[in-house]
Tab-separated table of C-alpha atoms in Angstrom:
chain	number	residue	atom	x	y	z
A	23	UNK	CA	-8.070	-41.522	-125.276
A	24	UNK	CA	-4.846	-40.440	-127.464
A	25	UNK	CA	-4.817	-43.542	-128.898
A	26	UNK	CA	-8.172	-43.109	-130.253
A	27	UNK	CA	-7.709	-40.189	-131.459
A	28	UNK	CA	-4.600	-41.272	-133.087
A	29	UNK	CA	-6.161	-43.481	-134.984
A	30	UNK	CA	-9.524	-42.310	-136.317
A	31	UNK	CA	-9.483	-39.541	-138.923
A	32	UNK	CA	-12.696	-38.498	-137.506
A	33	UNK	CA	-11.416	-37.660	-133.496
A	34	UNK	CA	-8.819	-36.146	-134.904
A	35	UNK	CA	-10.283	-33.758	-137.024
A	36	UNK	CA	-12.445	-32.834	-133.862
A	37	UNK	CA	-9.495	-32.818	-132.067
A	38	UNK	CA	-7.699	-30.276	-134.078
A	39	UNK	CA	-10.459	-28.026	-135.054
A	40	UNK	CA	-10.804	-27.794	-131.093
A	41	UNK	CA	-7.417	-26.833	-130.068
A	42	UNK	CA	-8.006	-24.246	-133.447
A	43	UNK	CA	-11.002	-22.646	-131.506
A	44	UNK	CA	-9.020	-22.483	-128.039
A	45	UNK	CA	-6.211	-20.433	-130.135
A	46	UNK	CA	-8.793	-18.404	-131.556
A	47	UNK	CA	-10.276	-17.764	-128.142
A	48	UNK	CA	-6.923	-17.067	-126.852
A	49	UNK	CA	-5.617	-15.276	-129.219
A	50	UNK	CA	-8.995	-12.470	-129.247
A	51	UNK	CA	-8.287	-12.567	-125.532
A	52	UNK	CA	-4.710	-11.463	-125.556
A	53	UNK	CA	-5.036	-8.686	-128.549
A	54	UNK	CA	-8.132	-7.418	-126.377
A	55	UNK	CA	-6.245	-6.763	-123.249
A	56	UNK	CA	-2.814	-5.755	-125.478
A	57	UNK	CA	-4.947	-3.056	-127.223
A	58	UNK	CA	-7.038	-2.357	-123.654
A	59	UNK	CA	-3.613	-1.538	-121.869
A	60	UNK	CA	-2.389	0.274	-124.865
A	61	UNK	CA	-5.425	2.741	-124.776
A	62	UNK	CA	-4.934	2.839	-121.314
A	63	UNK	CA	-1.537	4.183	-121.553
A	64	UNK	CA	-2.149	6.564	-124.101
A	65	UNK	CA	-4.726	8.031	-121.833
A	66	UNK	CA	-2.117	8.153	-118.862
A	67	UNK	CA	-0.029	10.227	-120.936
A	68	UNK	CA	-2.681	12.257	-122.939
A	69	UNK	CA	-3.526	13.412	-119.057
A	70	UNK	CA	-0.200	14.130	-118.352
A	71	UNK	CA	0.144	16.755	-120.872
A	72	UNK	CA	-2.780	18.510	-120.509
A	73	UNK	CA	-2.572	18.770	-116.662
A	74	UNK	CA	1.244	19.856	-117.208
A	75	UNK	CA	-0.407	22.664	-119.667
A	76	UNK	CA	-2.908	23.605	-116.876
A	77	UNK	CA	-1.004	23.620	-113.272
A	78	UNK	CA	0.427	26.928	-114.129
A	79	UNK	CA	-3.077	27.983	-114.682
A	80	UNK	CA	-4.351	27.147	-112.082
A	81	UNK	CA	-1.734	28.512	-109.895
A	82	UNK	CA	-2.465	31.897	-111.277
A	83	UNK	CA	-6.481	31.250	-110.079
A	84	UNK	CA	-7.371	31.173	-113.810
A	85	UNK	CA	-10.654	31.004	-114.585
A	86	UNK	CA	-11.474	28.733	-117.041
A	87	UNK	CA	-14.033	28.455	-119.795
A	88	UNK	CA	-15.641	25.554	-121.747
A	89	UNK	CA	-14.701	26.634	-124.984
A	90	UNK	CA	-11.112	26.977	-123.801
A	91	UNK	CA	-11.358	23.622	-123.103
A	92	UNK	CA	-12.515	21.839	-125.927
A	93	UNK	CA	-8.879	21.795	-127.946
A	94	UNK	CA	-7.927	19.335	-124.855
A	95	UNK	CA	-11.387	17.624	-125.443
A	96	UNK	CA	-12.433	18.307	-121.859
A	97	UNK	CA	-15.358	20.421	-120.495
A	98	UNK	CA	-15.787	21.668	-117.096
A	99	UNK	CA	-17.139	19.385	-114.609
A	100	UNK	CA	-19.639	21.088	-112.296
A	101	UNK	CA	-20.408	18.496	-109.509
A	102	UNK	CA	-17.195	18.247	-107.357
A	103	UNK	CA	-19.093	16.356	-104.151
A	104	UNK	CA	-20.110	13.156	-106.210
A	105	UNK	CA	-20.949	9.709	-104.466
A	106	UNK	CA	-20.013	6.329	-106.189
A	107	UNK	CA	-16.755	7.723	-107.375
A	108	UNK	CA	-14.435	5.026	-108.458
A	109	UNK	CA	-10.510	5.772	-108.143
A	110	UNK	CA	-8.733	4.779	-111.767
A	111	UNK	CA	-5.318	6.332	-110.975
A	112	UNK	CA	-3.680	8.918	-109.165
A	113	UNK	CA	-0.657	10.786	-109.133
A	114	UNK	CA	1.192	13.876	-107.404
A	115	UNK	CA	0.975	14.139	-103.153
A	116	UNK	CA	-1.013	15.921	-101.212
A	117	UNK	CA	-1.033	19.347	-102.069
A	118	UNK	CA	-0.132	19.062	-106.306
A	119	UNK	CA	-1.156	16.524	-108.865
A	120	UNK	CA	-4.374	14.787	-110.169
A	121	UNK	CA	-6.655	12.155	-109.639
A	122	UNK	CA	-8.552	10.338	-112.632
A	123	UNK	CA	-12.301	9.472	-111.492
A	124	UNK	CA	-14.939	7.192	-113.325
A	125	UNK	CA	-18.089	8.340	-111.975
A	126	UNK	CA	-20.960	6.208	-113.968
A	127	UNK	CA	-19.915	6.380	-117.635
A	128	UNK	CA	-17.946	9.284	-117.452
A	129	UNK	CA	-14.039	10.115	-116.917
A	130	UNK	CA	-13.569	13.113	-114.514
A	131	UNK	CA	-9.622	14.117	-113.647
A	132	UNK	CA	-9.612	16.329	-110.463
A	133	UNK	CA	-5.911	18.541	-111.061
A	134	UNK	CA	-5.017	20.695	-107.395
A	135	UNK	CA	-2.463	22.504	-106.012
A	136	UNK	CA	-2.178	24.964	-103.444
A	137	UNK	CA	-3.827	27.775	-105.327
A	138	UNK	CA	-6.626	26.088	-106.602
A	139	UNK	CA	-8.486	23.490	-107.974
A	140	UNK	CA	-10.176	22.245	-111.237
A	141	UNK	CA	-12.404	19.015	-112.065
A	142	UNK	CA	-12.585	18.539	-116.034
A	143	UNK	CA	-14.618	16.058	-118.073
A	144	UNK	CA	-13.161	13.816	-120.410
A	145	UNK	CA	-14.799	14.105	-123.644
A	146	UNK	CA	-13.047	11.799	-125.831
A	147	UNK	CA	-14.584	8.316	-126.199
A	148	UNK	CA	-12.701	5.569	-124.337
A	149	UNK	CA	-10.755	2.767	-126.992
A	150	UNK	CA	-13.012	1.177	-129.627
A	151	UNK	CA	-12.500	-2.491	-129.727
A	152	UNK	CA	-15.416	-3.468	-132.175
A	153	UNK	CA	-12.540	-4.017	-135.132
A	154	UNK	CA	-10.861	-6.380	-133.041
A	155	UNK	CA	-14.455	-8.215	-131.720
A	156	UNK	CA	-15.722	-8.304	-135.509
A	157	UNK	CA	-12.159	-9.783	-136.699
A	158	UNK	CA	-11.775	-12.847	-134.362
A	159	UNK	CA	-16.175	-13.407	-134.299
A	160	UNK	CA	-15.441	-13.952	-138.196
A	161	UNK	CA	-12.609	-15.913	-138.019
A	162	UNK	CA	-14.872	-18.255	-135.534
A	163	UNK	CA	-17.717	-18.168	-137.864
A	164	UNK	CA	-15.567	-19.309	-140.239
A	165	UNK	CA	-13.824	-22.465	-138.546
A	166	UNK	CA	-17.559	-23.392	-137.790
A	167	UNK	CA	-18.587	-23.318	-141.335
A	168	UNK	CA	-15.601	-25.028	-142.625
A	169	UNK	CA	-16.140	-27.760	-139.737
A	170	UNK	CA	-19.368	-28.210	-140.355
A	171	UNK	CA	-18.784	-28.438	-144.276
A	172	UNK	CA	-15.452	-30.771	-143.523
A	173	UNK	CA	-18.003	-32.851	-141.515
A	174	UNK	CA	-20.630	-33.343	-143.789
A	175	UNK	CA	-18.415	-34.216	-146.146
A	176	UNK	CA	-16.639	-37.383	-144.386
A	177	UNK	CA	-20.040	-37.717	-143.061
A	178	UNK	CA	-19.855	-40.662	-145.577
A	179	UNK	CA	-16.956	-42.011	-144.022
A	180	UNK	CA	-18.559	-42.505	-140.908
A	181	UNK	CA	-21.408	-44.454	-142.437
A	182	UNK	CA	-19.250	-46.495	-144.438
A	183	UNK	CA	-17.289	-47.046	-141.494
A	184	UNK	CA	-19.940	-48.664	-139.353
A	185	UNK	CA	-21.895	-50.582	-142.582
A	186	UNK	CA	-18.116	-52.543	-142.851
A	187	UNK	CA	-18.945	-53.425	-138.992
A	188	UNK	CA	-22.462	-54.150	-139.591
A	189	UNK	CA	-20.557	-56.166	-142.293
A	190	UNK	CA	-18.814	-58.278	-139.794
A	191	UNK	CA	-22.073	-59.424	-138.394
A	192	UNK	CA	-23.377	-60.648	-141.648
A	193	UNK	CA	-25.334	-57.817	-142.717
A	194	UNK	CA	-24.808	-57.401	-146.094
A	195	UNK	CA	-27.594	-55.127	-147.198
A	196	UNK	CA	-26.586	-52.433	-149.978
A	197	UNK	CA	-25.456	-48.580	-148.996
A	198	UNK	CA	-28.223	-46.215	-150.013
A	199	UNK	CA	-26.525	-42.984	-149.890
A	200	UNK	CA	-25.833	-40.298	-152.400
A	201	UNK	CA	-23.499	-37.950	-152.390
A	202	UNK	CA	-22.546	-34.260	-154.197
A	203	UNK	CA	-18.528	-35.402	-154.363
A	204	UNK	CA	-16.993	-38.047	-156.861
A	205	UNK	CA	-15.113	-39.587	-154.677
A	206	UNK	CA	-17.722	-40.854	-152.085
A	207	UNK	CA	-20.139	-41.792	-154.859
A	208	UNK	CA	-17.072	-44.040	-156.149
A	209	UNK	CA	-16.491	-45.634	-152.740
A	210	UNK	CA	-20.374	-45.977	-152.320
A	211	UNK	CA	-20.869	-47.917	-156.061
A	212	UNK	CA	-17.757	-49.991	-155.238
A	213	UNK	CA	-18.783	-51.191	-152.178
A	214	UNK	CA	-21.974	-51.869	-153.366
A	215	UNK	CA	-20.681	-53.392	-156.370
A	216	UNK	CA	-18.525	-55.529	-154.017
A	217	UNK	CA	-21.698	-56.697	-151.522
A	218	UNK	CA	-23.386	-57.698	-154.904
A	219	UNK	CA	-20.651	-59.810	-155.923
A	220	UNK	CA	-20.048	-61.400	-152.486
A	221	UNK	CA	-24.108	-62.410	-152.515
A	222	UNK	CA	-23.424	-63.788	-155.797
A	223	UNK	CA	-20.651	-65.318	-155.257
A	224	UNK	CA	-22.303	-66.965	-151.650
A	225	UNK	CA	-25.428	-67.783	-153.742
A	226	UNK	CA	-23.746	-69.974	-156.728
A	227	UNK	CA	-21.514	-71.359	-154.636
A	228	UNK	CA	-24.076	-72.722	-152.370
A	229	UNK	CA	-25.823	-73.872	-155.321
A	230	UNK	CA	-22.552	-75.059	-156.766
A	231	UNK	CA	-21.848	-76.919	-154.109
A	232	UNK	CA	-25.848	-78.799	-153.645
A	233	UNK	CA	-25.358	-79.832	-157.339
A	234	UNK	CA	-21.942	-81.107	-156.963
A	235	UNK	CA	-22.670	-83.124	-154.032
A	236	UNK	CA	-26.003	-84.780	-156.052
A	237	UNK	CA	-24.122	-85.419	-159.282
A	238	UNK	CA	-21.457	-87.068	-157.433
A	239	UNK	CA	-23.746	-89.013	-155.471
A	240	UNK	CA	-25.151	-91.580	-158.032
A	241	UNK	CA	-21.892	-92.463	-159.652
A	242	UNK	CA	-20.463	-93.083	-156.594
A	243	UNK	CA	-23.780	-94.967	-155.109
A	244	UNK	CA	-23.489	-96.981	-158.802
A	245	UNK	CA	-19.688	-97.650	-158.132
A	246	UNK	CA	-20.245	-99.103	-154.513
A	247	UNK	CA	-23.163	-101.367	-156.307
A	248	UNK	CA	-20.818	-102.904	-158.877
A	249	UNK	CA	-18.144	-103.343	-156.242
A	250	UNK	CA	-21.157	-105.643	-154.554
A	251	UNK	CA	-21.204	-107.526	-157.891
A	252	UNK	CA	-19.029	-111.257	-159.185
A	253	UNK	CA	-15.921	-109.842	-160.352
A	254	UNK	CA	-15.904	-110.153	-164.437
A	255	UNK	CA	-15.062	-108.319	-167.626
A	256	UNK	CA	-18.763	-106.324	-168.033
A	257	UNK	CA	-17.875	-105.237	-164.333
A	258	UNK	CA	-14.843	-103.708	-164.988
A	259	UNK	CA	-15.855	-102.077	-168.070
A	260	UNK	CA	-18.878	-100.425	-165.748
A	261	UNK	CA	-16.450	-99.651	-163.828
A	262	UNK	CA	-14.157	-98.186	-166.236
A	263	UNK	CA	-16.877	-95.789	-167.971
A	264	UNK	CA	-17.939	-95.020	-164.404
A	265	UNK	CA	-14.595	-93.926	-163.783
A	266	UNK	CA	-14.473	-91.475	-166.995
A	267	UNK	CA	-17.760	-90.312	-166.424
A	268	UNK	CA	-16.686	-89.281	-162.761
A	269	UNK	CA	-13.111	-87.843	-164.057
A	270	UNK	CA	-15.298	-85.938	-167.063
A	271	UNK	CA	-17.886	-84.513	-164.421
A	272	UNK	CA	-15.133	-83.304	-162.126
A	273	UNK	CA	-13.232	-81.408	-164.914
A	274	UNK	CA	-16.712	-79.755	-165.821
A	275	UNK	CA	-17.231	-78.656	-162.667
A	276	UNK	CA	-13.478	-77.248	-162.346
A	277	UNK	CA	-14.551	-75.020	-165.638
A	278	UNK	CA	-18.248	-74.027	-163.939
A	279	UNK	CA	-15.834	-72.694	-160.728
A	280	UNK	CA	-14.076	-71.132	-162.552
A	281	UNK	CA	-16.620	-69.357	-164.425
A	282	UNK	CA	-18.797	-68.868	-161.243
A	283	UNK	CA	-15.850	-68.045	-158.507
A	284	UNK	CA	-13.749	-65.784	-160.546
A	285	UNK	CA	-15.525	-65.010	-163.602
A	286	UNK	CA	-12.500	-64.237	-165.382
A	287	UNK	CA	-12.685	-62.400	-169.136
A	288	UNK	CA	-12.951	-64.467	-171.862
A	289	UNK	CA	-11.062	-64.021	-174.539
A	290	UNK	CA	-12.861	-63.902	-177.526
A	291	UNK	CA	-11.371	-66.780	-180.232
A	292	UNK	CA	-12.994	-67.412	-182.893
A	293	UNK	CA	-14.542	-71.617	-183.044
A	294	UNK	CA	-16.578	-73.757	-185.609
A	295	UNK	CA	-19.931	-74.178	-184.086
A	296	UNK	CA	-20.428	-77.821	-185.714
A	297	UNK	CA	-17.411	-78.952	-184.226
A	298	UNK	CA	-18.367	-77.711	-180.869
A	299	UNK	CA	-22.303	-79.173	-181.009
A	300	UNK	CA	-20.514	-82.574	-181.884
A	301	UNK	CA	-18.226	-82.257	-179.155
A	302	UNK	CA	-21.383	-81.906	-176.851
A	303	UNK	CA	-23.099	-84.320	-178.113
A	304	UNK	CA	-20.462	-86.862	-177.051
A	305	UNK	CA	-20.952	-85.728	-173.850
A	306	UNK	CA	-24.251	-86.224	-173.680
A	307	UNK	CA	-23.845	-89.459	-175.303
A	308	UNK	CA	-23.221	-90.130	-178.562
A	309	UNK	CA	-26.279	-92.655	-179.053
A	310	UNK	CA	-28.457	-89.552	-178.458
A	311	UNK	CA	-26.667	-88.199	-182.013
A	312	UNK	CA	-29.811	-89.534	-183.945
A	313	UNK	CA	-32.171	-87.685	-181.514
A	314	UNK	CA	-30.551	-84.342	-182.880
A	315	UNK	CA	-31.518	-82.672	-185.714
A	316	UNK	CA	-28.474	-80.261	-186.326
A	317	UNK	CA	-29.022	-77.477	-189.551
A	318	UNK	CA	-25.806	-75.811	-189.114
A	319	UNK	CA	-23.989	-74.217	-191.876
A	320	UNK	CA	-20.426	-76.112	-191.373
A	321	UNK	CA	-18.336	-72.665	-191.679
A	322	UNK	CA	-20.817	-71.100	-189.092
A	323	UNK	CA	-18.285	-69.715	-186.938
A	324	UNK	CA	-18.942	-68.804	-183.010
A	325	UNK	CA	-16.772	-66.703	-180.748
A	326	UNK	CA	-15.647	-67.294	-177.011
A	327	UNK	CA	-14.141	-69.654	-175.155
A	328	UNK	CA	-14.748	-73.536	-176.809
A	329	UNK	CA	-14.897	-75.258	-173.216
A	330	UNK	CA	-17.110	-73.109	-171.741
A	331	UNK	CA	-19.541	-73.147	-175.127
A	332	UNK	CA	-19.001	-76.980	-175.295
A	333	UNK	CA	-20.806	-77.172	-171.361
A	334	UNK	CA	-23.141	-74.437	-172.771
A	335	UNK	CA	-24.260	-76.524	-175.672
A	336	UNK	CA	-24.251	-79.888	-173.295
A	337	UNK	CA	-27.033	-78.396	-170.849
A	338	UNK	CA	-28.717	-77.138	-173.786
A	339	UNK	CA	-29.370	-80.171	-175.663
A	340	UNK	CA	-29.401	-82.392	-172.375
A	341	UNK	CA	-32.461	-80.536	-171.658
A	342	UNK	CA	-33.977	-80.079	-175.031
A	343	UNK	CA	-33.892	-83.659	-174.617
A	344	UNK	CA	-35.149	-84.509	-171.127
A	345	UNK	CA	-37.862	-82.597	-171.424
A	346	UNK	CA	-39.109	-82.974	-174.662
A	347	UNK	CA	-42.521	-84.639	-175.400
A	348	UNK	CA	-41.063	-86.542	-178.783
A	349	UNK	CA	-37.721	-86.811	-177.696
A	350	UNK	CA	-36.318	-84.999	-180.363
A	351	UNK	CA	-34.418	-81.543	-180.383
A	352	UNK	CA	-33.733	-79.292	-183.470
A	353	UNK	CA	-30.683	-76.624	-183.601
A	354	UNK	CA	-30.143	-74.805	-186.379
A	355	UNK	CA	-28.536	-71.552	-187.151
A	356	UNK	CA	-28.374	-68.159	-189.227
A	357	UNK	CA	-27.085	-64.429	-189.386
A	358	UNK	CA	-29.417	-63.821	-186.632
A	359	UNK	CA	-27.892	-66.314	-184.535
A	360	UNK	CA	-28.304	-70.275	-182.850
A	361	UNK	CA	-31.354	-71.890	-181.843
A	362	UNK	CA	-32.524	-74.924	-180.365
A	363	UNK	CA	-36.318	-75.803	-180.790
A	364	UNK	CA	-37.870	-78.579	-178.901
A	365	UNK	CA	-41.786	-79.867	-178.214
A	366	UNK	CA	-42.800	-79.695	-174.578
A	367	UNK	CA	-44.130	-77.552	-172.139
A	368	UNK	CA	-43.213	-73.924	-171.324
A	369	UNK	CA	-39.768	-73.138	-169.102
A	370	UNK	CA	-41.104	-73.240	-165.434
A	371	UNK	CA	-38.630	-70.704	-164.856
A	372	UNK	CA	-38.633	-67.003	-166.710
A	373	UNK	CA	-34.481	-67.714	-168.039
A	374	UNK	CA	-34.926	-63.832	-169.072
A	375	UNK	CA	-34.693	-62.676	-165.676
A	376	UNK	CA	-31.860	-62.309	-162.937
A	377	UNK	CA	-30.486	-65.579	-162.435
A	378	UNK	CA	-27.850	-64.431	-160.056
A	379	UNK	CA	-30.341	-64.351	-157.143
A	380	UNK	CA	-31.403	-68.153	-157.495
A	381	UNK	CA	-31.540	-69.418	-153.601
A	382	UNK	CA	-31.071	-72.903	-152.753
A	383	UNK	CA	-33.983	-73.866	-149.820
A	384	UNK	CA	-31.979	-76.528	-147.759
A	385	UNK	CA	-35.418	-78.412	-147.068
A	386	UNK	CA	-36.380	-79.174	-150.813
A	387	UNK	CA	-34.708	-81.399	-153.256
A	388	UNK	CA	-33.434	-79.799	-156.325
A	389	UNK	CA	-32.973	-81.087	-159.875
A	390	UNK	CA	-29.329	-82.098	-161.014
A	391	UNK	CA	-26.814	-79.711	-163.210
A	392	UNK	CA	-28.801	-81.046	-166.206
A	393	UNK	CA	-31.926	-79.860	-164.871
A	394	UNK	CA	-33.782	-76.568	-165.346
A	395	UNK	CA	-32.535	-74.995	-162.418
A	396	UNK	CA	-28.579	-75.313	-162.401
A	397	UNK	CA	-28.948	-76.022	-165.946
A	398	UNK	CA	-30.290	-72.507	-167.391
A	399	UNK	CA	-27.872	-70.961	-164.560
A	400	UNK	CA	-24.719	-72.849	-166.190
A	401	UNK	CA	-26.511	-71.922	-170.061
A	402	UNK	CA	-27.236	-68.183	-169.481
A	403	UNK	CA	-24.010	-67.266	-167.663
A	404	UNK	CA	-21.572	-68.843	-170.168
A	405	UNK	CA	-24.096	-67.096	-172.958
A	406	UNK	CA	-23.376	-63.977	-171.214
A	407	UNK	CA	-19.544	-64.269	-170.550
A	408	UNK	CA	-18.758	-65.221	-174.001
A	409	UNK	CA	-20.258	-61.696	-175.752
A	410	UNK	CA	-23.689	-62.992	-176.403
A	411	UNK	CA	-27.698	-63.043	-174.891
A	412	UNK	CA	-30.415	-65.563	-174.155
A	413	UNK	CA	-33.984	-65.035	-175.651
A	414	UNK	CA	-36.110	-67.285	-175.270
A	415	UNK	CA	-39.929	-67.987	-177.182
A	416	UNK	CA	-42.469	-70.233	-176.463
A	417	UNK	CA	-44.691	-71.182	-179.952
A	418	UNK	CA	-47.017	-73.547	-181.154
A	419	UNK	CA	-46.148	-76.216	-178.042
A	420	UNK	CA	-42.583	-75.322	-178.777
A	421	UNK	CA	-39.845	-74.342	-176.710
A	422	UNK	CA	-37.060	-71.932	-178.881
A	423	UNK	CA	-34.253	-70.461	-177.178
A	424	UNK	CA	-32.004	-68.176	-179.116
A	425	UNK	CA	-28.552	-67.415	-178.782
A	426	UNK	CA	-27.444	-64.044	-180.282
A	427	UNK	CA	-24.137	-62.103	-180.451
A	428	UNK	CA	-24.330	-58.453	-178.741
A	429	UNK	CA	-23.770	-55.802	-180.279
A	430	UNK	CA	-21.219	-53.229	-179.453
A	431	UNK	CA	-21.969	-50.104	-179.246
């Protein structure tokens, strides 16, 4: 049990404000019965000097009066034969000395000696102890308020605490709880920020993963057919290009990790568009050059990193030209940014929208990295990372996707 409250923040907050209300406790206790005995005493000894002031009176058969009484704060007690009579103390023998008497609510003292007899009622009111009740009831009420308030504040805490175990067992829906201090609402967006990026980072890596598996697949499938084949020059040049092709796919995907795993900030260098359109076109192939209609201004400058743009523009014009009904593509460019305009039918998929949240179905087959879906994940991203946004028009049979620098504000 110690060792769970050792090490939860929680128990021992619980723990402490606990022993805090047994002190209290004890504490109001111990002052009660100081300041009970005190009163007590002070009573002993207020009756020992009034009965010392009347004994000689009494030996003399004095016969006393009520209003001679009253600087003593006592009054004559008429009922001497009284039942229920409960002893408080006592002092003198048998034939001097007094006797102190609560009968019901009242304090009688009963002073003899051999000449006579008196019984007196104590007027003055016993020992008030409502400053001492009211003191320790608010210093209660207060360690319950600031318990509660200390508890509803790490209230959070506790949440948090069991969503990371929920956590554990794969439950990764998002906290939904708001909060009045800065602190919690900081922990709350950061972990939520952090089960976002975990689902995203699960998602494309799936994804990542199904494409990489199907692009490798037919160059490999192609290499095992020319291994089948004679031996001879045109064989070994397959073989060869193969070979790049594989090596050229590979570093591609290294980048597209990179840019999907870590995401890290681009640095934002300053690149001659033309030169990085013709660098994508050789990697689509550079007999597709005659299928592109470039209108580039040859000082148009672009800013980001060239690698990632140069897989950007790859995807772009790969599909411009897969899916185009005339097998042509068109990119040209202005102030207002890059386009690149192709015939064919309308994007299946809305490329304005969250692409983060693209889920690969294990039972379906899914187009390659040059496809739509991969494809316009790979194009928007990059778009993104490198300072800049997607928009996308569909006009007269034509498909025209923009790319346009953001602006800073």
């Amino acid at each position: 049990m110690l060792n769970n409250i050792k090490n939860s923040i929680l128990k021992q907050i619980k723990y402490l404000f606990l022993l805090s209300f047994l002190a209290v406790i004890s504490l109001w206790i111990f002052f009660y019965l100081q300041q009970k005995h005190q009163n007590e005493e002070h009573q002993i000894a207020r009756y020992f000097s009034i009965i010392s002031s009347l004994q000689p009176l009494i030996m003399e058969s004095y016969d006393f009066k009520d209003n001679e009484l009253k600087g003593f704060n006592m009054k004559l007690y008429p009922n001497k034969d009284v039942k229920n009579k409960k002893l408080l103390f006592q002092k003198g023998g048998n034939k001097k000395g007094f006797e102190v008497y609560k009968i019901g609510q009242k304090i009688v003292i009963y002073i003899y000696n051999p000449m006579g007899e008196l019984y007196l009622e104590d007027l003055q009111e016993n020992g008030n102890y409502i400053f001492i009740h009211l003191v320790f009831i608010l210093l209660l009420m207060i360690q319950f308020l600031l318990y509660f308030m200390l508890q509803k504040s790490l209230k959070p805490l506790q949440i948090i605490h069991n969503k990371l175990k929920n956590l554990q067992s794969g439950d990764m829906s998002l906290l939904e709880y708001s909060s009045n201090y800065d602190e919690i609402n900081q922990i709350i967006i950061s972990y939520n920020s952090s089960i976002s990026q975990i689902e995203y980072l699960l998602e494309t890596r799936e994804m990542f993963n199904k494409i990489f598996i199907h692009e490798m697949k037919m160059p490999i499938a192609k290499g095992m057919f020319y291994l089948k084949l004679e031996p001879s020059y045109e064989v070994n040049e397959k073989m060869t290009k193969l070979m790049q092709r594989l090596n050229s796919e590979l570093d591609e995907f290294a980048i597209l990790e990179s840019l999907i795993v870590h995401k890290d900030k681009i640095e934002q260098k300053e690149h001659n568009l033309l030169e990085l359109l013709n660098s994508a076109i050789e990697k689509v192939g550079i007999e597709k050059k005659e299928n592109i209609n470039i209108i580039v201004d040859e000082n148009y400058k672009i800013f980001g990193d060239s690698e990632l743009w140069i897989i950007c523009f790859k995807n772009l014009l790969d599909n411009a030209l897969k899916y185009s009904t005339d097998n042509q593509v068109i990119v040209d460019c202005s102030d207002n940014g890059i386009r690149f305009i192709n015939q064919g039918e309308k994007l299946p998929i809305a490329i304005l929208s969250d692409l983060r949240s693209w889920k690969i179905d294990k039972t379906k087959r899914h187009k390659s990295s040059t496809g739509y879906g991969f494809g316009l994940f790979i194009i928007k991203n990059i778009v993104n990372l490198n300072g800049y946004f997607v928009e996308y028009h569909y006009e007269n049979n034509n498909n025209i996707l923009g790319i346009k620098k953001c602006i800073m504000h």
